[in-house]
Amino acid sequence: MIRLVLLVALLAAGTVGVRAQQLLDWSPEEISAVGQHGPWPPPPVQDPSNRVSGIAAGVVLGEHLFNEPRLSGDGRMSCATCHQAGREWSDGLAKARGAVELDRRTPSLWNIGYLHWFGWDGAGDSLWAQSIRPLLDPREMNGGPTRAGELLRNDAAFACGYEKAFGSKPGTDDERLLVDTAKALAAFQATLVSPRTPFDEFRDALVDGDRDRASRYPLAAQRGLKLFIGDANCNLCHLGPRFTSGEFGDIGIPFFVRPGVVDPGRLGGLQRLSASPFNLLGKYNDDVTASNTRRVRHVQRQHSNFGEFRVPGLRQAGRSGPYMHNGSLARIEDVVRHYSEVSPDRLHSDGTPLVRPLGLTPQQSADLVAFLRSLDAETPPRPAPAPLCP
Ligand code: HEC
Ligand code: HEC
């Protein structure tokens, strides 16, 4: 009966175009849960382990380096080859393609500065350390340990840009210049903050109690959002303004790369993290108080880390598929179907299961998709970066 009344009310609203009636009932608990996903954008972050973080000259140098193919072994590949501005800082491929095809998908770099673990498996504990790997990895840019230093020393514009950012001329220590290159790259990437979306307009209106403004948000997205924070429990992992805890989870994506080869996820990431000379315990951490090393020291490998991958943020996700660490799901609709039908057998038996097959109706699936798409917005084309040395 209530449904019928609602339907009649909606039809009436539709025919006379009274949009103000298109607001579902939101309980105080729901309003508070929705409120947790904002406000947007968040204040800029500063990384104490990186002395050019948040420094304008560091950001400019970083953007030039990001687009610089001379950092690669064959002079043809830059960070921007895989992390493309026009493709939400990813590449649209299921598996990244460097010198060879990698086993993982290129993640988007939107809102990357707000994370504390980097890479699908958390093998990096700072944005700058994560930025070193592609420079050296033979499967990616294969630049070798001296390429960055040579570019900064020998190219007049880069040498000048370096001096502006770091306050001294590039020296002869190639490893330090490699790290500084990565720090400038990190300063630039931390400025990549995704735009405000229809969800943010709704969230702010709901929190402000502005029913008129809130009712502009499509009903399907409202129903999907109720599921997201309610019965579907998505916000157990996709929480906060970025829609990620920044931690790791297992949602039952197969970890076989090819027969006989598995991707151990977080378990392998922790091994690489502790072996890396560039982790925050090493000599390149610029934080004199070293307060940020607590996380690395205290992290311990556990069997349950096997097959865990970092929870991705969901802003702009509708525009940047394919999905998952291995690009195995092509469309956002396929992701929702995965959560609806996931096999409980594949999920970890230890601990409380956070993921269970939801058994969504077609209507509920469509509503969740409508909500996820409301986390997307157009971004204007990026202007050319400021000159290195005006
Ligand atoms: C060949 C394609 C390719 C190139 C070139 C490339 N990347 Fe990536 N990037 C990837 C892939 C694939 C991953 C995921 C790596 C993993 O988790 O194992 C990644 C991950 C990252 C991450 C971590 C993202 C996250 O969500 O934690 C950062 C930061 C990053 N890349 C920055 C860079 C920078 C800076 C450069 C240039 C120096 C670069 N990338 C060059 C493919 C590429
Ligand atoms: C247990 C924590 C957890 C829960 C609960 C959860 N997710 Fe996820 N989500 C993840 C992890 C981890 C990944 C990445 C998995 C991988 O790559 O193997 C992911 C990936 C995704 C992606 C793909 C993003 C991308 O860029 O590849 C979307 C979209 C998504 N989840 C939406 C949802 C929705 C909708 C729900 C609720 C129905 C939900 N998630 C519930 C942890 C979770």
Coordinates of C-alpha atoms and ligand atoms in Angstrom, one line a residue:
M1 CA 0.0 0.0 0.0
I2 CA 2.8 2.4 1.0
R3 CA 4.6 1.5 -2.2
L4 CA 1.5 2.2 -4.2
V5 CA 1.1 5.6 -2.6
L6 CA 4.7 6.4 -3.3
L7 CA 4.4 5.3 -6.9
V8 CA 1.3 7.5 -7.4
A9 CA 3.2 10.4 -5.8
L10 CA 6.2 9.8 -8.1
L11 CA 4.1 9.5 -11.2
A12 CA 2.3 12.7 -10.3
A13 CA 5.7 14.3 -9.6
G14 CA 6.9 13.1 -13.0
T15 CA 4.0 14.4 -14.9
V16 CA 3.9 17.9 -13.3
G17 CA 7.7 18.0 -13.0
V18 CA 7.7 18.6 -9.3
R19 CA 11.2 17.5 -8.5
A20 CA 11.0 18.4 -4.8
Q21 CA 9.2 15.1 -4.2
Q22 CA 12.0 13.0 -5.4
L23 CA 13.6 12.5 -2.1
L24 CA 13.6 9.2 -0.2
D25 CA 13.3 9.2 3.6
W26 CA 16.8 9.4 5.1
S27 CA 17.2 8.5 8.8
P28 CA 19.6 10.4 11.0
E29 CA 21.9 7.3 11.0
E30 CA 21.8 7.2 7.2
I31 CA 22.5 11.0 6.9
S32 CA 25.5 10.5 9.2
A33 CA 26.8 7.6 7.2
V34 CA 26.4 9.6 3.9
G35 CA 28.1 12.6 5.6
Q36 CA 31.2 10.4 6.2
H37 CA 31.9 10.3 2.5
G38 CA 32.7 14.0 2.3
P39 CA 33.2 16.9 2.3
W40 CA 34.9 17.1 -1.1
P41 CA 37.5 18.1 -2.0
P42 CA 39.6 17.4 1.1
P43 CA 42.3 19.9 2.2
P44 CA 45.7 19.3 0.4
V45 CA 48.1 16.9 2.1
Q46 CA 51.7 17.4 2.9
D47 CA 54.1 14.4 3.1
P48 CA 56.7 15.0 5.7
S49 CA 59.0 12.3 4.2
N50 CA 59.3 14.4 1.0
R51 CA 60.8 17.8 1.3
V52 CA 59.3 19.1 -2.0
S53 CA 55.8 17.9 -1.2
G54 CA 53.4 20.8 -1.6
I55 CA 56.2 23.1 -3.0
A56 CA 55.2 24.8 -6.2
A57 CA 58.6 24.4 -7.9
G58 CA 58.6 20.7 -7.0
V59 CA 55.1 20.2 -8.5
V60 CA 56.2 21.9 -11.8
L61 CA 59.4 19.8 -12.0
G62 CA 57.4 16.7 -11.2
E63 CA 54.8 17.3 -14.0
H64 CA 57.6 17.8 -16.6
L65 CA 59.3 14.6 -15.4
F66 CA 56.0 12.7 -15.5
N67 CA 55.7 13.5 -19.2
E68 CA 59.5 12.9 -20.0
P69 CA 60.3 9.8 -22.1
R70 CA 64.0 10.4 -21.7
L71 CA 63.7 8.8 -18.3
S72 CA 63.1 5.4 -20.0
G73 CA 65.6 3.0 -21.5
D74 CA 64.4 3.3 -25.1
G75 CA 63.5 7.0 -24.8
R76 CA 59.9 6.3 -25.7
M77 CA 58.0 5.7 -22.5
S78 CA 57.0 8.1 -19.8
C79 CA 54.8 7.8 -16.7
A80 CA 52.1 9.4 -18.9
T81 CA 52.2 6.5 -21.4
C82 CA 50.3 4.4 -18.8
H83 CA 48.9 7.1 -16.5
Q84 CA 47.0 9.2 -19.1
A85 CA 45.3 12.5 -18.1
G86 CA 42.5 11.9 -20.6
R87 CA 41.9 8.4 -19.2
E88 CA 41.5 9.2 -15.5
W89 CA 45.3 8.7 -15.1
S90 CA 45.1 5.1 -16.2
D91 CA 45.2 3.5 -19.7
G92 CA 42.0 1.7 -20.3
L93 CA 43.8 -1.7 -20.6
A94 CA 43.1 -4.8 -18.5
K95 CA 46.9 -5.4 -18.0
A96 CA 49.4 -2.6 -18.2
R97 CA 51.8 -2.8 -21.2
G98 CA 55.4 -1.8 -20.8
A99 CA 58.3 -3.6 -22.5
V100 CA 56.1 -6.7 -21.9
E101 CA 52.6 -7.1 -20.6
L102 CA 52.4 -6.8 -16.8
D103 CA 50.3 -9.0 -14.6
R104 CA 48.4 -6.1 -13.1
R105 CA 46.2 -3.2 -14.3
T106 CA 47.4 0.4 -14.2
P107 CA 45.6 2.1 -11.3
S108 CA 44.2 5.5 -11.6
L109 CA 46.3 8.2 -9.8
W110 CA 43.3 10.3 -8.7
N111 CA 43.5 11.2 -5.0
I112 CA 46.7 9.2 -4.7
G113 CA 48.3 11.7 -2.2
Y114 CA 45.8 10.7 0.5
L115 CA 46.9 7.1 0.7
H116 CA 49.5 5.6 3.0
W117 CA 50.2 2.3 1.2
F118 CA 50.9 2.2 -2.6
G119 CA 50.6 -0.3 -5.3
W120 CA 47.9 -3.0 -5.5
D121 CA 49.9 -5.0 -3.0
G122 CA 51.1 -2.1 -0.8
A123 CA 54.8 -2.7 -1.7
G124 CA 55.4 1.1 -1.3
D125 CA 55.0 3.0 2.0
S126 CA 55.4 6.5 0.4
L127 CA 54.3 8.0 -2.9
W128 CA 57.9 8.8 -3.8
A129 CA 59.2 5.3 -3.2
Q130 CA 56.3 3.9 -5.3
S131 CA 57.4 6.3 -8.1
I132 CA 61.0 4.9 -8.2
R133 CA 59.9 1.4 -9.2
P134 CA 58.5 2.1 -12.7
L135 CA 61.7 4.1 -13.5
L136 CA 63.9 1.1 -12.9
D137 CA 61.6 -1.9 -13.6
P138 CA 62.7 -3.6 -16.9
R139 CA 59.1 -4.4 -17.6
E140 CA 58.2 -0.8 -17.3
M141 CA 60.4 2.2 -18.2
N142 CA 63.7 0.3 -17.7
G143 CA 65.6 3.6 -17.1
G144 CA 68.5 2.2 -15.1
P145 CA 70.0 3.8 -12.0
T146 CA 71.8 6.7 -13.7
R147 CA 69.2 7.9 -16.3
A148 CA 67.5 10.3 -14.0
G149 CA 70.7 11.8 -12.7
E150 CA 72.0 12.3 -16.2
L151 CA 68.9 14.1 -17.3
L152 CA 68.9 16.5 -14.3
R153 CA 72.6 17.3 -14.7
N154 CA 72.8 17.5 -18.5
D155 CA 69.6 19.2 -19.6
A156 CA 69.8 22.9 -18.8
A157 CA 66.0 23.3 -18.2
F158 CA 65.8 20.3 -15.9
A159 CA 69.0 21.4 -14.0
C160 CA 67.4 24.8 -13.4
G161 CA 64.0 23.3 -12.5
Y162 CA 65.8 21.0 -10.0
E163 CA 67.7 23.9 -8.4
K164 CA 64.4 25.9 -8.0
A165 CA 62.7 22.9 -6.3
F166 CA 65.5 21.5 -4.2
G167 CA 67.6 24.6 -3.5
S168 CA 70.9 23.3 -4.9
K169 CA 72.4 22.2 -8.2
P170 CA 72.0 18.5 -9.1
G171 CA 75.1 16.8 -7.7
T172 CA 76.9 13.6 -8.8
D173 CA 75.2 11.1 -6.6
D174 CA 72.9 9.3 -9.0
E175 CA 71.0 7.4 -6.4
R176 CA 70.1 10.6 -4.6
L177 CA 69.0 12.2 -7.9
L178 CA 66.9 9.2 -8.6
V179 CA 65.1 9.6 -5.3
D180 CA 64.8 13.4 -5.8
T181 CA 63.2 12.7 -9.2
A182 CA 60.7 10.4 -7.5
K183 CA 60.0 13.1 -4.9
A184 CA 59.2 15.7 -7.5
L185 CA 57.1 13.1 -9.3
A186 CA 55.2 12.5 -6.0
A187 CA 54.8 16.2 -5.4
F188 CA 53.0 16.5 -8.8
Q189 CA 50.9 13.4 -8.3
A190 CA 49.7 14.5 -4.9
T191 CA 48.0 17.5 -6.7
L192 CA 45.7 15.1 -8.7
V193 CA 42.4 15.5 -6.9
S194 CA 39.3 14.3 -8.6
P195 CA 36.4 16.8 -9.3
R196 CA 33.2 17.3 -7.3
T197 CA 30.4 15.0 -8.5
P198 CA 26.6 14.8 -8.3
F199 CA 27.1 12.6 -5.2
D200 CA 28.9 15.5 -3.4
E201 CA 26.1 17.9 -4.2
F202 CA 23.6 15.5 -2.7
R203 CA 25.8 14.7 0.3
D204 CA 26.2 18.4 1.2
A205 CA 22.5 19.1 0.6
L206 CA 21.5 16.2 2.8
V207 CA 23.9 17.2 5.6
D208 CA 22.6 20.8 5.4
G209 CA 19.0 19.7 5.5
D210 CA 18.3 21.3 2.1
R211 CA 15.6 19.0 0.7
D212 CA 15.2 20.9 -2.6
R213 CA 18.8 20.6 -3.5
A214 CA 19.0 17.0 -2.3
S215 CA 16.0 16.0 -4.4
R216 CA 17.9 16.8 -7.6
Y217 CA 19.9 13.6 -7.1
P218 CA 18.3 10.8 -9.2
L219 CA 16.1 8.3 -7.3
A220 CA 18.0 5.3 -8.6
A221 CA 21.2 6.7 -7.2
Q222 CA 19.5 7.4 -3.8
R223 CA 18.4 3.8 -3.6
G224 CA 21.8 2.6 -4.7
L225 CA 23.5 4.8 -2.0
K226 CA 21.1 3.3 0.6
L227 CA 22.2 -0.2 -0.4
F228 CA 25.9 0.9 -0.4
I229 CA 25.8 2.2 3.2
G230 CA 23.2 -0.4 4.3
D231 CA 22.4 -4.0 3.4
A232 CA 25.3 -4.3 0.9
N233 CA 27.9 -3.2 3.4
C234 CA 30.1 -1.7 0.8
N235 CA 31.3 1.1 3.1
L236 CA 33.0 -1.4 5.4
C237 CA 35.9 -1.1 3.0
H238 CA 35.0 1.7 0.7
L239 CA 34.8 4.3 3.4
G240 CA 35.5 8.0 3.9
P241 CA 35.6 10.8 1.3
R242 CA 37.8 8.8 -1.1
F243 CA 35.6 5.6 -0.7
T244 CA 38.6 3.5 0.5
S245 CA 40.0 2.6 3.8
G246 CA 43.4 2.6 2.2
E247 CA 43.9 -0.9 3.5
F248 CA 43.7 -4.3 2.0
G249 CA 40.9 -6.8 1.4
D250 CA 40.0 -10.0 -0.3
I251 CA 36.8 -10.0 -2.3
G252 CA 37.3 -13.3 -4.1
I253 CA 39.0 -12.1 -7.3
P254 CA 40.9 -15.2 -8.6
F255 CA 44.6 -14.7 -8.0
F256 CA 45.9 -17.2 -10.6
V257 CA 47.9 -15.2 -13.2
R258 CA 48.3 -18.1 -15.5
P259 CA 48.4 -21.9 -14.7
G260 CA 50.8 -22.5 -11.9
V261 CA 51.5 -18.8 -11.2
V262 CA 49.7 -16.9 -8.5
D263 CA 49.7 -13.2 -7.5
P264 CA 50.2 -13.4 -3.7
G265 CA 48.9 -9.8 -3.3
R266 CA 49.7 -8.1 0.1
L267 CA 51.8 -11.0 1.2
G268 CA 54.3 -10.4 -1.6
G269 CA 54.0 -6.6 -1.2
L270 CA 55.1 -6.8 2.4
Q271 CA 58.2 -8.8 1.4
R272 CA 59.2 -6.3 -1.2
L273 CA 58.5 -3.4 1.2
S274 CA 60.8 -4.7 3.9
A275 CA 63.5 -5.5 1.3
S276 CA 63.4 -2.0 -0.3
P277 CA 66.3 0.5 0.4
F278 CA 63.7 3.2 -0.3
N279 CA 61.2 2.4 2.5
L280 CA 60.6 5.0 5.2
L281 CA 63.1 3.2 7.5
G282 CA 65.9 4.0 5.0
K283 CA 68.1 7.1 4.7
Y284 CA 66.0 9.0 2.2
N285 CA 63.1 9.7 4.5
D286 CA 63.1 13.5 4.9
D287 CA 61.0 13.4 8.1
V288 CA 63.5 14.3 10.8
T289 CA 61.1 13.2 13.5
A290 CA 60.6 9.9 11.6
S291 CA 57.2 9.7 13.2
N292 CA 55.9 8.1 9.9
T293 CA 58.0 5.0 10.2
R294 CA 55.7 3.5 12.9
R295 CA 53.5 1.9 10.2
V296 CA 56.3 0.1 8.5
R297 CA 57.9 -1.2 11.7
H298 CA 54.7 -2.5 13.1
V299 CA 53.3 -4.3 10.0
Q300 CA 53.6 -8.0 10.2
R301 CA 53.0 -10.7 7.5
Q302 CA 50.1 -12.9 8.1
H303 CA 48.7 -15.8 6.2
S304 CA 45.5 -13.9 5.6
N305 CA 47.5 -11.3 3.6
F306 CA 47.7 -13.8 0.8
G307 CA 45.4 -12.8 -2.0
E308 CA 44.6 -9.4 -0.4
F309 CA 44.7 -6.3 -2.6
R310 CA 44.4 -2.6 -1.7
V311 CA 40.8 -1.3 -1.6
P312 CA 40.5 1.0 -4.6
G313 CA 38.9 4.5 -4.2
L314 CA 35.7 4.7 -6.2
R315 CA 35.7 8.3 -7.4
Q316 CA 35.8 8.5 -11.2
A317 CA 35.8 4.7 -11.2
G318 CA 32.8 4.5 -13.6
R319 CA 35.1 6.2 -16.2
S320 CA 38.2 4.2 -15.7
G321 CA 37.6 0.5 -16.2
P322 CA 38.4 -2.3 -16.7
Y323 CA 38.3 -3.2 -13.0
M324 CA 40.3 -5.0 -10.2
H325 CA 44.0 -5.5 -9.8
N326 CA 44.1 -7.8 -12.8
G327 CA 41.6 -6.0 -15.0
S328 CA 39.4 -9.1 -15.0
L329 CA 36.0 -7.3 -14.9
A330 CA 35.3 -5.2 -17.9
R331 CA 32.4 -3.0 -16.8
I332 CA 31.1 -1.5 -13.6
E333 CA 28.0 -3.7 -14.1
D334 CA 30.2 -6.7 -14.0
V335 CA 31.7 -5.5 -10.6
V336 CA 28.2 -5.3 -9.1
R337 CA 27.4 -8.8 -10.5
H338 CA 30.6 -10.1 -8.9
Y339 CA 29.4 -8.8 -5.4
S340 CA 26.0 -10.2 -6.1
E341 CA 27.2 -13.7 -7.0
V342 CA 30.7 -14.1 -5.4
S343 CA 31.4 -17.7 -4.4
P344 CA 31.8 -18.0 -0.6
D345 CA 34.2 -20.9 -1.1
R346 CA 36.9 -18.7 -2.6
L347 CA 36.9 -16.2 0.3
H348 CA 39.1 -16.6 3.4
S349 CA 37.7 -18.8 6.1
D350 CA 39.6 -17.0 8.8
G351 CA 38.0 -14.0 10.5
T352 CA 34.6 -12.5 9.9
P353 CA 33.6 -12.6 6.3
L354 CA 33.1 -9.1 5.1
V355 CA 32.0 -10.2 1.7
R356 CA 29.1 -12.6 1.0
P357 CA 27.0 -13.1 -2.1
L358 CA 24.4 -10.4 -2.0
G359 CA 21.9 -12.0 -4.4
L360 CA 20.8 -8.6 -5.7
T361 CA 17.6 -8.2 -7.8
P362 CA 18.1 -6.6 -11.3
Q363 CA 16.6 -3.4 -9.9
Q364 CA 19.0 -3.3 -6.9
S365 CA 22.0 -4.0 -9.3
A366 CA 20.9 -1.1 -11.5
D367 CA 20.5 1.2 -8.5
L368 CA 24.0 0.4 -7.2
V369 CA 25.4 1.1 -10.7
A370 CA 23.5 4.4 -10.8
F371 CA 25.0 5.3 -7.4
L372 CA 28.6 4.4 -8.5
R373 CA 28.2 6.5 -11.6
S374 CA 27.2 9.5 -9.5
L375 CA 30.8 9.4 -8.2
D376 CA 32.0 10.4 -11.7
A377 CA 32.3 13.9 -13.3
E378 CA 33.9 15.3 -16.4
T379 CA 37.3 16.8 -16.0
P380 CA 38.4 19.7 -18.3
P381 CA 41.5 19.0 -20.5
R382 CA 44.7 19.7 -18.6
P383 CA 46.6 22.8 -19.6
A384 CA 50.3 22.5 -20.4
P385 CA 52.5 22.7 -17.3
A386 CA 54.2 25.9 -16.3
P387 CA 57.7 26.3 -17.8
L388 CA 60.5 24.6 -15.8
C389 CA 62.6 27.8 -15.7
P390 CA 60.7 30.9 -16.6
Ligands
HEC1 C1 54.0 0.3 -18.3 C2 52.9 1.1 -17.7 C3 53.3 2.0 -16.5 C4 54.2 3.0 -16.5 C5 55.1 3.5 -17.7 C6 54.2 3.6 -15.2 N1 53.2 3.0 -14.4 FE1 52.7 3.5 -12.6 N2 51.6 1.8 -12.4 C7 51.5 0.8 -13.4 C8 51.0 -0.4 -12.8 C9 50.7 -1.7 -13.6 C10 50.8 -0.2 -11.5 C11 50.4 -1.2 -10.4 C12 51.6 -1.8 -9.8 C13 51.4 -2.8 -8.8 O1 50.6 -2.7 -8.0 O2 52.2 -3.8 -8.9 C14 51.3 1.2 -11.2 C15 51.2 1.8 -10.0 C16 51.6 3.1 -9.8 C17 51.4 3.8 -8.5 C18 50.6 3.3 -7.3 C19 49.2 3.6 -7.5 C20 48.3 3.2 -6.4 O3 47.1 3.2 -6.5 O4 48.9 2.8 -5.3 C21 52.0 5.1 -8.7 C22 52.0 6.2 -7.7 C23 52.5 5.1 -10.0 N3 52.2 3.9 -10.6 C24 53.2 6.2 -10.5 C25 54.0 6.1 -11.7 C26 55.0 7.0 -12.1 C27 55.4 8.2 -11.3 C28 55.5 6.6 -13.3 C29 56.7 7.1 -14.1 C30 57.9 7.2 -13.4 C31 54.8 5.4 -13.7 N4 53.9 5.1 -12.7 C32 54.9 4.7 -14.8 C33 51.8 1.0 -14.7 C34 52.7 1.9 -15.2
HEC2 C1 36.0 -6.5 2.2 C2 36.2 -5.2 1.7 C3 35.3 -4.8 0.6 C4 33.9 -4.7 0.5 C5 32.9 -5.0 1.6 C6 33.6 -4.2 -0.8 N1 34.7 -4.0 -1.5 FE1 34.8 -3.3 -3.4 N2 36.8 -3.7 -3.5 C7 37.5 -4.2 -2.4 C8 38.9 -4.6 -2.9 C9 40.0 -5.2 -2.0 C10 38.9 -4.3 -4.3 C11 40.0 -4.7 -5.2 C12 40.1 -6.2 -5.4 C13 41.1 -6.6 -6.4 O1 41.6 -5.8 -7.2 O2 41.4 -7.8 -6.4 C14 37.6 -3.8 -4.6 C15 37.2 -3.3 -5.9 C16 36.0 -2.7 -6.1 C17 35.7 -2.0 -7.4 C18 36.6 -1.9 -8.6 C19 37.4 -0.6 -8.5 C20 38.6 -0.6 -9.4 O3 39.1 0.5 -9.7 O4 39.1 -1.7 -9.9 C21 34.4 -1.5 -7.3 C22 33.7 -0.6 -8.3 C23 33.9 -1.8 -6.0 N3 34.9 -2.6 -5.3 C24 32.7 -1.5 -5.5 C25 32.1 -2.1 -4.3 C26 30.7 -2.2 -4.0 C27 29.6 -1.6 -4.8 C28 30.6 -2.9 -2.8 C29 29.3 -3.3 -2.1 C30 28.5 -4.2 -2.9 C31 32.0 -3.3 -2.4 N4 32.8 -2.8 -3.4 C32 32.3 -4.0 -1.2 C33 37.1 -4.3 -1.1 C34 35.8 -4.4 -0.7

